[in-house]
Amino acid sequence: SWQGMSSVCSSLGGRTYGQGNAFCAVSSDYTQLSSKLPGDTNWRGMGSVCSDLNGISFGEGGIFCAVTSDYVQLSSKLPGDSSWQGMRSLCSELGGVSFGEGDIFCAVQSATPSPA
């Protein structure tokens, strides 16, 4: 199931398109994080993590989060993997925020290069 993007898209200053406003085009100031991989049957919404990142959660059960584009999403699991390790400790070392079922994801801010 899916939800239209009208409200979230408006909050991001974007423009909806597609049947039922299923999609949203925004400036490159934003990137999308997801708390679910294709094929996963267990997953967690991103509500509190998204708030911690000053983002806007959206989608069925808060599966997605729109954050500023200086965030990068890392994952310790590939679709179809039957075993994996969580990223809580490593993510913390990187100064990021771990999330997802079993902490398989990490949102970390990309480093800004120093001026030459």
mmCIF file of N, CA and C in Angstrom:
data_model
loop_
_atom_site.group_PDB
_atom_site.id
_atom_site.type_symbol
_atom_site.label_atom_id
_atom_site.label_comp_id
_atom_site.label_asym_id
_atom_site.label_seq_id
_atom_site.Cartn_x
_atom_site.Cartn_y
_atom_site.Cartn_z
ATOM 1 N N SER A 1 0.832 -1.186 0.000
ATOM 2 C CA SER A 1 0.000 0.000 0.000
ATOM 3 C C SER A 1 0.878 1.252 0.000
ATOM 4 N N TRP A 2 0.351 2.369 -0.446
ATOM 5 C CA TRP A 2 1.128 3.608 -0.515
ATOM 6 C C TRP A 2 0.255 4.784 -0.138
ATOM 7 N N GLN A 3 0.886 5.896 0.133
ATOM 8 C CA GLN A 3 0.171 7.121 0.478
ATOM 9 C C GLN A 3 0.594 8.218 -0.485
ATOM 10 N N GLY A 4 -0.338 9.115 -0.809
ATOM 11 C CA GLY A 4 -0.007 10.262 -1.647
ATOM 12 C C GLY A 4 1.002 11.171 -0.950
ATOM 13 N N MET A 5 1.703 11.969 -1.722
ATOM 14 C CA MET A 5 2.792 12.797 -1.206
ATOM 15 C C MET A 5 2.437 14.268 -1.045
ATOM 16 N N SER A 6 1.190 14.653 -1.266
ATOM 17 C CA SER A 6 0.825 16.076 -1.306
ATOM 18 C C SER A 6 1.299 16.867 -0.094
ATOM 19 N N SER A 7 0.965 16.417 1.094
ATOM 20 C CA SER A 7 1.294 17.162 2.308
ATOM 21 C C SER A 7 2.802 17.251 2.545
ATOM 22 N N VAL A 8 3.480 16.109 2.482
ATOM 23 C CA VAL A 8 4.934 16.089 2.701
ATOM 24 C C VAL A 8 5.645 16.904 1.635
ATOM 25 N N CYS A 9 5.241 16.724 0.412
ATOM 26 C CA CYS A 9 5.879 17.416 -0.704
ATOM 27 C C CYS A 9 5.750 18.931 -0.550
ATOM 28 N N SER A 10 4.593 19.361 -0.124
ATOM 29 C CA SER A 10 4.370 20.786 0.108
ATOM 30 C C SER A 10 5.306 21.304 1.205
ATOM 31 N N SER A 11 5.485 20.509 2.280
ATOM 32 C CA SER A 11 6.377 20.889 3.379
ATOM 33 C C SER A 11 7.818 21.042 2.904
ATOM 34 N N LEU A 12 8.191 20.277 1.883
ATOM 35 C CA LEU A 12 9.557 20.306 1.356
ATOM 36 C C LEU A 12 9.724 21.310 0.215
ATOM 37 N N GLY A 13 8.648 22.000 -0.124
ATOM 38 C CA GLY A 13 8.713 22.958 -1.222
ATOM 39 C C GLY A 13 8.818 22.298 -2.587
ATOM 40 N N GLY A 14 8.318 21.054 -2.682
ATOM 41 C CA GLY A 14 8.417 20.306 -3.935
ATOM 42 C C GLY A 14 7.130 20.315 -4.726
ATOM 43 N N ARG A 15 7.115 19.472 -5.751
ATOM 44 C CA ARG A 15 5.953 19.379 -6.642
ATOM 45 C C ARG A 15 5.585 17.915 -6.838
ATOM 46 N N THR A 16 4.316 17.579 -6.575
ATOM 47 C CA THR A 16 3.864 16.200 -6.742
ATOM 48 C C THR A 16 3.564 15.905 -8.202
ATOM 49 N N TYR A 17 3.646 14.619 -8.520
ATOM 50 C CA TYR A 17 3.280 14.173 -9.867
ATOM 51 C C TYR A 17 2.902 12.698 -9.820
ATOM 52 N N GLY A 18 2.349 12.194 -10.903
ATOM 53 C CA GLY A 18 1.945 10.799 -10.987
ATOM 54 C C GLY A 18 0.538 10.596 -10.459
ATOM 55 N N GLN A 19 -0.014 9.421 -10.747
ATOM 56 C CA GLN A 19 -1.372 9.093 -10.323
ATOM 57 C C GLN A 19 -1.468 9.136 -8.809
ATOM 58 N N GLY A 20 -2.460 9.871 -8.315
ATOM 59 C CA GLY A 20 -2.672 9.991 -6.875
ATOM 60 C C GLY A 20 -1.569 10.744 -6.155
ATOM 61 N N ASN A 21 -0.814 11.571 -6.898
ATOM 62 C CA ASN A 21 0.318 12.310 -6.312
ATOM 63 C C ASN A 21 1.284 11.375 -5.590
ATOM 64 N N ALA A 22 1.615 10.270 -6.251
ATOM 65 C CA ALA A 22 2.459 9.229 -5.658
ATOM 66 C C ALA A 22 3.921 9.653 -5.531
ATOM 67 N N PHE A 23 4.352 10.652 -6.293
ATOM 68 C CA PHE A 23 5.756 11.038 -6.310
ATOM 69 C C PHE A 23 5.921 12.519 -5.992
ATOM 70 N N CYS A 24 7.138 12.880 -5.607
ATOM 71 C CA CYS A 24 7.439 14.270 -5.278
ATOM 72 C C CYS A 24 8.823 14.628 -5.813
ATOM 73 N N ALA A 25 8.898 15.719 -6.538
ATOM 74 C CA ALA A 25 10.186 16.226 -7.019
ATOM 75 C C ALA A 25 10.560 17.420 -6.143
ATOM 76 N N VAL A 26 11.748 17.360 -5.547
ATOM 77 C CA VAL A 26 12.230 18.438 -4.684
ATOM 78 C C VAL A 26 13.602 18.882 -5.178
ATOM 79 N N SER A 27 14.082 19.983 -4.632
ATOM 80 C CA SER A 27 15.408 20.459 -4.998
ATOM 81 C C SER A 27 16.457 19.467 -4.498
ATOM 82 N N SER A 28 17.662 19.619 -4.973
ATOM 83 C CA SER A 28 18.745 18.720 -4.571
ATOM 84 C C SER A 28 19.199 18.978 -3.142
ATOM 85 N N ASP A 29 18.486 19.840 -2.418
ATOM 86 C CA ASP A 29 18.802 20.092 -1.014
ATOM 87 C C ASP A 29 18.372 18.940 -0.121
ATOM 88 N N TYR A 30 17.608 17.978 -0.665
ATOM 89 C CA TYR A 30 17.085 16.875 0.129
ATOM 90 C C TYR A 30 17.515 15.526 -0.432
ATOM 91 N N THR A 31 17.555 14.542 0.473
ATOM 92 C CA THR A 31 17.768 13.158 0.068
ATOM 93 C C THR A 31 16.790 12.287 0.850
ATOM 94 N N GLN A 32 16.522 11.099 0.345
ATOM 95 C CA GLN A 32 15.551 10.203 0.964
ATOM 96 C C GLN A 32 16.259 9.038 1.635
ATOM 97 N N LEU A 33 15.926 8.792 2.900
ATOM 98 C CA LEU A 33 16.400 7.616 3.628
ATOM 99 C C LEU A 33 15.249 6.624 3.710
ATOM 100 N N SER A 34 15.575 5.345 3.791
ATOM 101 C CA SER A 34 14.555 4.303 3.901
ATOM 102 C C SER A 34 14.931 3.323 5.006
ATOM 103 N N SER A 35 13.931 2.838 5.737
ATOM 104 C CA SER A 35 14.180 1.884 6.812
ATOM 105 C C SER A 35 13.849 0.448 6.404
ATOM 106 N N LYS A 36 13.700 0.208 5.091
ATOM 107 C CA LYS A 36 13.334 -1.132 4.617
ATOM 108 C C LYS A 36 14.039 -1.422 3.299
ATOM 109 N N LEU A 37 14.536 -2.653 3.168
ATOM 110 C CA LEU A 37 15.113 -3.112 1.910
ATOM 111 C C LEU A 37 14.064 -3.909 1.142
ATOM 112 N N PRO A 38 14.181 -3.979 -0.190
ATOM 113 C CA PRO A 38 13.242 -4.798 -0.955
ATOM 114 C C PRO A 38 13.240 -6.241 -0.441
ATOM 115 N N GLY A 39 12.058 -6.794 -0.244
ATOM 116 C CA GLY A 39 11.934 -8.171 0.213
ATOM 117 C C GLY A 39 11.901 -8.342 1.719
ATOM 118 N N ASP A 40 12.282 -7.309 2.479
ATOM 119 C CA ASP A 40 12.236 -7.418 3.933
ATOM 120 C C ASP A 40 10.791 -7.546 4.409
ATOM 121 N N THR A 41 10.573 -8.443 5.353
ATOM 122 C CA THR A 41 9.238 -8.601 5.920
ATOM 123 C C THR A 41 9.130 -7.938 7.284
ATOM 124 N N ASN A 42 10.255 -7.710 7.946
ATOM 125 C CA ASN A 42 10.276 -6.995 9.223
ATOM 126 C C ASN A 42 11.004 -5.677 9.036
ATOM 127 N N TRP A 43 10.398 -4.614 9.508
ATOM 128 C CA TRP A 43 11.016 -3.298 9.415
ATOM 129 C C TRP A 43 10.396 -2.373 10.445
ATOM 130 N N ARG A 44 11.071 -1.261 10.705
ATOM 131 C CA ARG A 44 10.595 -0.256 11.661
ATOM 132 C C ARG A 44 10.433 1.074 10.956
ATOM 133 N N GLY A 45 9.433 1.829 11.381
ATOM 134 C CA GLY A 45 9.261 3.184 10.864
ATOM 135 C C GLY A 45 10.395 4.079 11.329
ATOM 136 N N MET A 46 10.511 5.246 10.728
ATOM 137 C CA MET A 46 11.626 6.146 11.004
ATOM 138 C C MET A 46 11.249 7.366 11.823
ATOM 139 N N GLY A 47 10.039 7.390 12.395
ATOM 140 C CA GLY A 47 9.543 8.575 13.089
ATOM 141 C C GLY A 47 10.526 9.271 14.002
ATOM 142 N N SER A 48 11.003 8.594 15.058
ATOM 143 C CA SER A 48 11.874 9.260 16.030
ATOM 144 C C SER A 48 13.253 9.543 15.459
ATOM 145 N N VAL A 49 13.806 8.607 14.684
ATOM 146 C CA VAL A 49 15.116 8.829 14.064
ATOM 147 C C VAL A 49 15.039 10.007 13.106
ATOM 148 N N CYS A 50 13.977 10.051 12.337
ATOM 149 C CA CYS A 50 13.797 11.135 11.380
ATOM 150 C C CYS A 50 13.736 12.484 12.103
ATOM 151 N N SER A 51 13.035 12.523 13.224
ATOM 152 C CA SER A 51 12.983 13.752 14.025
ATOM 153 C C SER A 51 14.364 14.141 14.519
ATOM 154 N N ASP A 52 15.144 13.143 14.990
ATOM 155 C CA ASP A 52 16.502 13.408 15.465
ATOM 156 C C ASP A 52 17.384 14.004 14.370
ATOM 157 N N LEU A 53 17.088 13.655 13.119
ATOM 158 C CA LEU A 53 17.863 14.153 11.972
ATOM 159 C C LEU A 53 17.254 15.429 11.389
ATOM 160 N N ASN A 54 16.251 15.972 12.079
ATOM 161 C CA ASN A 54 15.528 17.163 11.604
ATOM 162 C C ASN A 54 14.905 16.941 10.235
ATOM 163 N N GLY A 55 14.428 15.720 10.006
ATOM 164 C CA GLY A 55 13.806 15.390 8.736
ATOM 165 C C GLY A 55 12.295 15.306 8.843
ATOM 166 N N ILE A 56 11.674 14.884 7.749
ATOM 167 C CA ILE A 56 10.230 14.708 7.685
ATOM 168 C C ILE A 56 9.963 13.270 7.278
ATOM 169 N N SER A 57 9.295 12.505 8.173
ATOM 170 C CA SER A 57 9.002 11.114 7.840
ATOM 171 C C SER A 57 7.731 11.043 6.999
ATOM 172 N N PHE A 58 7.676 10.030 6.152
ATOM 173 C CA PHE A 58 6.507 9.856 5.293
ATOM 174 C C PHE A 58 6.427 8.412 4.831
ATOM 175 N N GLY A 59 5.338 8.106 4.145
ATOM 176 C CA GLY A 59 5.112 6.754 3.644
ATOM 177 C C GLY A 59 4.402 5.894 4.676
ATOM 178 N N GLU A 60 3.939 4.755 4.229
ATOM 179 C CA GLU A 60 3.217 3.815 5.086
ATOM 180 C C GLU A 60 4.055 3.463 6.311
ATOM 181 N N GLY A 61 3.554 3.785 7.493
ATOM 182 C CA GLY A 61 4.269 3.475 8.727
ATOM 183 C C GLY A 61 5.536 4.293 8.942
ATOM 184 N N GLY A 62 5.704 5.392 8.207
ATOM 185 C CA GLY A 62 6.897 6.222 8.365
ATOM 186 C C GLY A 62 8.158 5.542 7.861
ATOM 187 N N ILE A 63 8.039 4.788 6.773
ATOM 188 C CA ILE A 63 9.151 4.005 6.235
ATOM 189 C C ILE A 63 10.261 4.874 5.638
ATOM 190 N N PHE A 64 9.928 6.100 5.229
ATOM 191 C CA PHE A 64 10.900 6.990 4.599
ATOM 192 C C PHE A 64 11.120 8.258 5.417
ATOM 193 N N CYS A 65 12.229 8.916 5.134
ATOM 194 C CA CYS A 65 12.553 10.185 5.793
ATOM 195 C C CYS A 65 13.254 11.089 4.793
ATOM 196 N N ALA A 66 12.782 12.309 4.658
ATOM 197 C CA ALA A 66 13.446 13.310 3.820
ATOM 198 C C ALA A 66 14.332 14.150 4.732
ATOM 199 N N VAL A 67 15.622 14.163 4.443
ATOM 200 C CA VAL A 67 16.595 14.920 5.233
ATOM 201 C C VAL A 67 17.426 15.790 4.295
ATOM 202 N N THR A 68 18.188 16.705 4.880
ATOM 203 C CA THR A 68 19.063 17.533 4.048
ATOM 204 C C THR A 68 20.058 16.641 3.314
ATOM 205 N N SER A 69 20.491 17.095 2.159
ATOM 206 C CA SER A 69 21.304 16.271 1.271
ATOM 207 C C SER A 69 22.713 16.008 1.768
ATOM 208 N N ASP A 70 23.095 16.553 2.923
ATOM 209 C CA ASP A 70 24.436 16.247 3.418
ATOM 210 C C ASP A 70 24.469 14.920 4.188
ATOM 211 N N TYR A 71 23.335 14.207 4.273
ATOM 212 C CA TYR A 71 23.309 12.882 4.894
ATOM 213 C C TYR A 71 23.500 11.798 3.841
ATOM 214 N N VAL A 72 24.179 10.732 4.253
ATOM 215 C CA VAL A 72 24.395 9.556 3.415
ATOM 216 C C VAL A 72 23.881 8.351 4.198
ATOM 217 N N GLN A 73 23.223 7.425 3.512
ATOM 218 C CA GLN A 73 22.729 6.221 4.165
ATOM 219 C C GLN A 73 23.665 5.057 3.876
ATOM 220 N N LEU A 74 24.127 4.402 4.941
ATOM 221 C CA LEU A 74 24.958 3.207 4.840
ATOM 222 C C LEU A 74 24.114 2.012 5.262
ATOM 223 N N SER A 75 24.459 0.821 4.776
ATOM 224 C CA SER A 75 23.716 -0.381 5.134
ATOM 225 C C SER A 75 24.668 -1.551 5.348
ATOM 226 N N SER A 76 24.342 -2.396 6.320
ATOM 227 C CA SER A 76 25.141 -3.593 6.577
ATOM 228 C C SER A 76 24.440 -4.852 6.053
ATOM 229 N N LYS A 77 23.394 -4.654 5.272
ATOM 230 C CA LYS A 77 22.606 -5.783 4.756
ATOM 231 C C LYS A 77 22.217 -5.502 3.314
ATOM 232 N N LEU A 78 22.269 -6.527 2.490
ATOM 233 C CA LEU A 78 21.809 -6.440 1.108
ATOM 234 C C LEU A 78 20.468 -7.164 0.992
ATOM 235 N N PRO A 79 19.638 -6.781 0.010
ATOM 236 C CA PRO A 79 18.367 -7.492 -0.158
ATOM 237 C C PRO A 79 18.616 -8.994 -0.302
ATOM 238 N N GLY A 80 17.866 -9.793 0.426
ATOM 239 C CA GLY A 80 17.986 -11.245 0.338
ATOM 240 C C GLY A 80 18.966 -11.868 1.320
ATOM 241 N N ASP A 81 19.793 -11.065 1.982
ATOM 242 C CA ASP A 81 20.730 -11.619 2.962
ATOM 243 C C ASP A 81 19.963 -12.319 4.083
ATOM 244 N N SER A 82 20.467 -13.479 4.498
ATOM 245 C CA SER A 82 19.819 -14.190 5.603
ATOM 246 C C SER A 82 20.537 -13.924 6.925
ATOM 247 N N SER A 83 21.740 -13.382 6.867
ATOM 248 C CA SER A 83 22.436 -13.007 8.100
ATOM 249 C C SER A 83 23.207 -11.712 7.861
ATOM 250 N N TRP A 84 23.355 -10.958 8.933
ATOM 251 C CA TRP A 84 24.031 -9.665 8.851
ATOM 252 C C TRP A 84 24.350 -9.206 10.257
ATOM 253 N N GLN A 85 25.086 -8.115 10.370
ATOM 254 C CA GLN A 85 25.387 -7.519 11.666
ATOM 255 C C GLN A 85 24.810 -6.123 11.709
ATOM 256 N N GLY A 86 24.359 -5.718 12.881
ATOM 257 C CA GLY A 86 23.870 -4.356 13.055
ATOM 258 C C GLY A 86 25.017 -3.355 12.978
ATOM 259 N N MET A 87 24.670 -2.081 12.822
ATOM 260 C CA MET A 87 25.674 -1.027 12.635
ATOM 261 C C MET A 87 25.763 -0.058 13.803
ATOM 262 N N ARG A 88 25.100 -0.350 14.920
ATOM 263 C CA ARG A 88 25.016 0.622 16.009
ATOM 264 C C ARG A 88 26.393 1.131 16.439
ATOM 265 N N SER A 89 27.328 0.237 16.736
ATOM 266 C CA SER A 89 28.647 0.629 17.237
ATOM 267 C C SER A 89 29.434 1.412 16.183
ATOM 268 N N LEU A 90 29.524 0.870 14.968
ATOM 269 C CA LEU A 90 30.258 1.547 13.900
ATOM 270 C C LEU A 90 29.624 2.888 13.576
ATOM 271 N N CYS A 91 28.322 2.915 13.507
ATOM 272 C CA CYS A 91 27.615 4.153 13.191
ATOM 273 C C CYS A 91 27.916 5.223 14.239
ATOM 274 N N SER A 92 27.937 4.814 15.486
ATOM 275 C CA SER A 92 28.266 5.737 16.565
ATOM 276 C C SER A 92 29.691 6.277 16.403
ATOM 277 N N GLU A 93 30.626 5.400 16.049
ATOM 278 C CA GLU A 93 32.013 5.822 15.812
ATOM 279 C C GLU A 93 32.097 6.855 14.692
ATOM 280 N N LEU A 94 31.231 6.715 13.707
ATOM 281 C CA LEU A 94 31.218 7.635 12.561
ATOM 282 C C LEU A 94 30.442 8.914 12.856
ATOM 283 N N GLY A 95 29.848 8.990 14.054
ATOM 284 C CA GLY A 95 29.063 10.167 14.418
ATOM 285 C C GLY A 95 27.682 10.169 13.810
ATOM 286 N N GLY A 96 27.203 8.994 13.405
ATOM 287 C CA GLY A 96 25.900 8.895 12.764
ATOM 288 C C GLY A 96 24.827 8.381 13.695
ATOM 289 N N VAL A 97 23.663 8.108 13.112
ATOM 290 C CA VAL A 97 22.499 7.591 13.835
ATOM 291 C C VAL A 97 22.089 6.281 13.178
ATOM 292 N N SER A 98 22.082 5.188 13.969
ATOM 293 C CA SER A 98 21.676 3.895 13.418
ATOM 294 C C SER A 98 20.153 3.763 13.480
ATOM 295 N N PHE A 99 19.603 2.997 12.548
ATOM 296 C CA PHE A 99 18.151 2.807 12.509
ATOM 297 C C PHE A 99 17.812 1.559 11.721
ATOM 298 N N GLY A 100 16.536 1.241 11.710
ATOM 299 C CA GLY A 100 16.048 0.067 10.993
ATOM 300 C C GLY A 100 16.036 -1.159 11.886
ATOM 301 N N GLU A 101 15.327 -2.181 11.459
ATOM 302 C CA GLU A 101 15.251 -3.447 12.196
ATOM 303 C C GLU A 101 16.650 -4.011 12.367
ATOM 304 N N GLY A 102 17.069 -4.201 13.615
ATOM 305 C CA GLY A 102 18.414 -4.717 13.896
ATOM 306 C C GLY A 102 19.518 -3.703 13.638
ATOM 307 N N ASP A 103 19.157 -2.408 13.531
ATOM 308 C CA ASP A 103 20.139 -1.335 13.274
ATOM 309 C C ASP A 103 20.997 -1.618 12.041
ATOM 310 N N ILE A 104 20.340 -2.037 10.958
ATOM 311 C CA ILE A 104 21.087 -2.368 9.735
ATOM 312 C C ILE A 104 21.480 -1.134 8.925
ATOM 313 N N PHE A 105 20.950 0.029 9.286
ATOM 314 C CA PHE A 105 21.266 1.246 8.548
ATOM 315 C C PHE A 105 21.952 2.276 9.433
ATOM 316 N N CYS A 106 22.643 3.188 8.789
ATOM 317 C CA CYS A 106 23.290 4.303 9.487
ATOM 318 C C CYS A 106 23.154 5.552 8.624
ATOM 319 N N ALA A 107 22.679 6.631 9.221
ATOM 320 C CA ALA A 107 22.640 7.930 8.537
ATOM 321 C C ALA A 107 23.782 8.752 9.097
ATOM 322 N N VAL A 108 24.690 9.156 8.237
ATOM 323 C CA VAL A 108 25.850 9.930 8.672
ATOM 324 C C VAL A 108 26.007 11.144 7.770
ATOM 325 N N GLN A 109 26.404 12.252 8.358
ATOM 326 C CA GLN A 109 26.600 13.461 7.561
ATOM 327 C C GLN A 109 27.933 13.343 6.834
ATOM 328 N N SER A 110 27.903 13.679 5.555
ATOM 329 C CA SER A 110 29.135 13.614 4.762
ATOM 330 C C SER A 110 30.044 14.767 5.188
ATOM 331 N N ALA A 111 31.321 14.506 5.128
ATOM 332 C CA ALA A 111 32.314 15.512 5.525
ATOM 333 C C ALA A 111 32.385 16.611 4.468
ATOM 334 N N THR A 112 32.487 17.824 4.923
ATOM 335 C CA THR A 112 32.678 18.944 4.006
ATOM 336 C C THR A 112 34.172 19.129 3.783
ATOM 337 N N PRO A 113 34.615 19.085 2.534
ATOM 338 C CA PRO A 113 36.057 19.226 2.299
ATOM 339 C C PRO A 113 36.566 20.597 2.773
ATOM 340 N N SER A 114 37.764 20.616 3.316
ATOM 341 C CA SER A 114 38.358 21.897 3.729
ATOM 342 C C SER A 114 38.822 22.667 2.508
ATOM 343 N N PRO A 115 38.729 23.989 2.592
ATOM 344 C CA PRO A 115 39.188 24.783 1.449
ATOM 345 C C PRO A 115 40.693 24.604 1.260
ATOM 346 N N ALA A 116 41.104 24.605 0.016
ATOM 347 C CA ALA A 116 42.525 24.406 -0.303
ATOM 348 C C ALA A 116 43.359 25.625 0.020
#
